[in-house]
């Protein structure tokens, strides 16, 4: 399993938790960490791309046995990721 903590509302001046606090929590719990703003969309695309990249690089999450059960193999996942990124830009 790949876990990611996303600090939200980076567009606000007075945030309840600062970046260092989020980073410390994520490291303590072996999570990826990034920040984003749902309001302005800053960092949202990057968060998804980083999460998918980590999934691709983690053996066992998408291997061929999953393909036989209707899941995606690496080639299929890469195809959909590239297609999505190309579509967005």
PDB file of C-alpha atoms in Angstrom:
ATOM      1  CA  UNK A   1       0.000   0.000   0.000  1.00  0.00           C
ATOM      2  CA  UNK A   2       1.213   3.482  -0.828  1.00  0.00           C
ATOM      3  CA  UNK A   3       0.002   6.240   1.490  1.00  0.00           C
ATOM      4  CA  UNK A   4       0.223   9.954   0.836  1.00  0.00           C
ATOM      5  CA  UNK A   5      -0.560  12.815   3.175  1.00  0.00           C
ATOM      6  CA  UNK A   6      -1.679  15.944   1.329  1.00  0.00           C
ATOM      7  CA  UNK A   7      -1.601  19.198   3.235  1.00  0.00           C
ATOM      8  CA  UNK A   8      -4.550  21.158   1.866  1.00  0.00           C
ATOM      9  CA  UNK A   9      -5.470  24.853   1.779  1.00  0.00           C
ATOM     10  CA  UNK A  10      -1.993  26.113   0.894  1.00  0.00           C
ATOM     11  CA  UNK A  11      -3.736  29.186  -0.533  1.00  0.00           C
ATOM     12  CA  UNK A  12      -4.662  30.349   3.000  1.00  0.00           C
ATOM     13  CA  UNK A  13      -2.374  32.510   5.112  1.00  0.00           C
ATOM     14  CA  UNK A  14      -3.524  31.180   8.487  1.00  0.00           C
ATOM     15  CA  UNK A  15      -3.317  27.419   8.256  1.00  0.00           C
ATOM     16  CA  UNK A  16      -3.955  25.044  11.129  1.00  0.00           C
ATOM     17  CA  UNK A  17      -0.838  22.990  10.367  1.00  0.00           C
ATOM     18  CA  UNK A  18       2.357  24.181   8.723  1.00  0.00           C
ATOM     19  CA  UNK A  19       4.432  22.313   6.145  1.00  0.00           C
ATOM     20  CA  UNK A  20       7.041  21.083   8.630  1.00  0.00           C
ATOM     21  CA  UNK A  21       4.369  19.601  10.882  1.00  0.00           C
ATOM     22  CA  UNK A  22       2.835  17.703   7.953  1.00  0.00           C
ATOM     23  CA  UNK A  23       6.215  16.514   6.725  1.00  0.00           C
ATOM     24  CA  UNK A  24       7.175  15.286  10.193  1.00  0.00           C
ATOM     25  CA  UNK A  25       3.897  13.371  10.546  1.00  0.00           C
ATOM     26  CA  UNK A  26       4.252  11.821   7.083  1.00  0.00           C
ATOM     27  CA  UNK A  27       7.823  10.690   7.758  1.00  0.00           C
ATOM     28  CA  UNK A  28       6.842   9.213  11.124  1.00  0.00           C
ATOM     29  CA  UNK A  29       4.133   7.132   9.425  1.00  0.00           C
ATOM     30  CA  UNK A  30       6.143   6.260   6.270  1.00  0.00           C
ATOM     31  CA  UNK A  31       3.938   8.314   3.966  1.00  0.00           C
ATOM     32  CA  UNK A  32       4.596  10.459   0.943  1.00  0.00           C
ATOM     33  CA  UNK A  33       3.919  14.133   1.585  1.00  0.00           C
ATOM     34  CA  UNK A  34       2.909  17.032  -0.586  1.00  0.00           C
ATOM     35  CA  UNK A  35       0.805  20.150  -0.324  1.00  0.00           C
ATOM     36  CA  UNK A  36      -2.034  21.368  -2.498  1.00  0.00           C
ATOM     37  CA  UNK A  37      -4.947  23.744  -2.796  1.00  0.00           C
ATOM     38  CA  UNK A  38      -8.293  22.423  -3.962  1.00  0.00           C
ATOM     39  CA  UNK A  39      -9.430  26.024  -4.448  1.00  0.00           C
ATOM     40  CA  UNK A  40      -6.637  27.099  -6.817  1.00  0.00           C
ATOM     41  CA  UNK A  41      -5.651  23.567  -7.986  1.00  0.00           C
ATOM     42  CA  UNK A  42      -2.008  24.270  -7.102  1.00  0.00           C
ATOM     43  CA  UNK A  43      -0.225  20.989  -6.454  1.00  0.00           C
ATOM     44  CA  UNK A  44      -3.237  18.745  -7.161  1.00  0.00           C
ATOM     45  CA  UNK A  45      -1.971  17.290 -10.450  1.00  0.00           C
ATOM     46  CA  UNK A  46       1.508  16.870  -8.982  1.00  0.00           C
ATOM     47  CA  UNK A  47       0.104  14.944  -6.001  1.00  0.00           C
ATOM     48  CA  UNK A  48      -1.664  12.443  -8.265  1.00  0.00           C
ATOM     49  CA  UNK A  49       1.359  12.056 -10.535  1.00  0.00           C
ATOM     50  CA  UNK A  50       3.690  11.464  -7.584  1.00  0.00           C
ATOM     51  CA  UNK A  51       1.317   8.902  -6.093  1.00  0.00           C
ATOM     52  CA  UNK A  52       0.914   6.998  -9.373  1.00  0.00           C
ATOM     53  CA  UNK A  53       4.671   7.053  -9.976  1.00  0.00           C
ATOM     54  CA  UNK A  54       5.258   5.551  -6.528  1.00  0.00           C
ATOM     55  CA  UNK A  55       2.664   2.843  -7.237  1.00  0.00           C
ATOM     56  CA  UNK A  56       4.358   2.024 -10.548  1.00  0.00           C
ATOM     57  CA  UNK A  57       7.719   1.711  -8.796  1.00  0.00           C
ATOM     58  CA  UNK A  58       6.368  -0.512  -5.998  1.00  0.00           C
ATOM     59  CA  UNK A  59       6.599  -4.185  -7.012  1.00  0.00           C
ATOM     60  CA  UNK A  60       3.609  -6.305  -6.113  1.00  0.00           C
ATOM     61  CA  UNK A  61       0.930  -3.627  -6.406  1.00  0.00           C
ATOM     62  CA  UNK A  62       0.179  -4.127 -10.092  1.00  0.00           C
ATOM     63  CA  UNK A  63       1.951  -7.302 -11.205  1.00  0.00           C
ATOM     64  CA  UNK A  64       0.566  -9.760 -13.760  1.00  0.00           C
ATOM     65  CA  UNK A  65      -1.435 -11.739 -11.182  1.00  0.00           C
ATOM     66  CA  UNK A  66      -3.640  -8.657 -10.813  1.00  0.00           C
ATOM     67  CA  UNK A  67      -4.091  -8.540 -14.576  1.00  0.00           C
ATOM     68  CA  UNK A  68      -5.627 -12.022 -14.505  1.00  0.00           C
ATOM     69  CA  UNK A  69      -8.141 -10.785 -11.932  1.00  0.00           C
ATOM     70  CA  UNK A  70      -9.222  -7.836 -14.043  1.00  0.00           C
ATOM     71  CA  UNK A  71      -6.573  -5.474 -12.679  1.00  0.00           C
ATOM     72  CA  UNK A  72      -3.989  -3.474 -14.587  1.00  0.00           C
ATOM     73  CA  UNK A  73      -0.474  -4.599 -15.397  1.00  0.00           C
ATOM     74  CA  UNK A  74       2.466  -2.218 -15.703  1.00  0.00           C
ATOM     75  CA  UNK A  75       2.084  -1.658 -19.468  1.00  0.00           C
ATOM     76  CA  UNK A  76      -1.608  -0.850 -19.128  1.00  0.00           C
ATOM     77  CA  UNK A  77      -1.005   1.446 -16.167  1.00  0.00           C
ATOM     78  CA  UNK A  78       1.781   3.305 -17.993  1.00  0.00           C
ATOM     79  CA  UNK A  79      -0.442   3.684 -21.070  1.00  0.00           C
ATOM     80  CA  UNK A  80      -3.319   5.166 -19.072  1.00  0.00           C
ATOM     81  CA  UNK A  81      -1.000   7.437 -17.085  1.00  0.00           C
ATOM     82  CA  UNK A  82       0.687   8.806 -20.227  1.00  0.00           C
ATOM     83  CA  UNK A  83      -2.683   9.210 -21.930  1.00  0.00           C
ATOM     84  CA  UNK A  84      -4.080  11.116 -18.944  1.00  0.00           C
ATOM     85  CA  UNK A  85      -1.057  13.396 -18.636  1.00  0.00           C
ATOM     86  CA  UNK A  86      -1.038  14.097 -22.385  1.00  0.00           C
ATOM     87  CA  UNK A  87      -4.767  14.864 -22.226  1.00  0.00           C
ATOM     88  CA  UNK A  88      -4.331  17.289 -19.323  1.00  0.00           C
ATOM     89  CA  UNK A  89      -1.571  19.248 -21.060  1.00  0.00           C
TER      90      UNK A  89
END
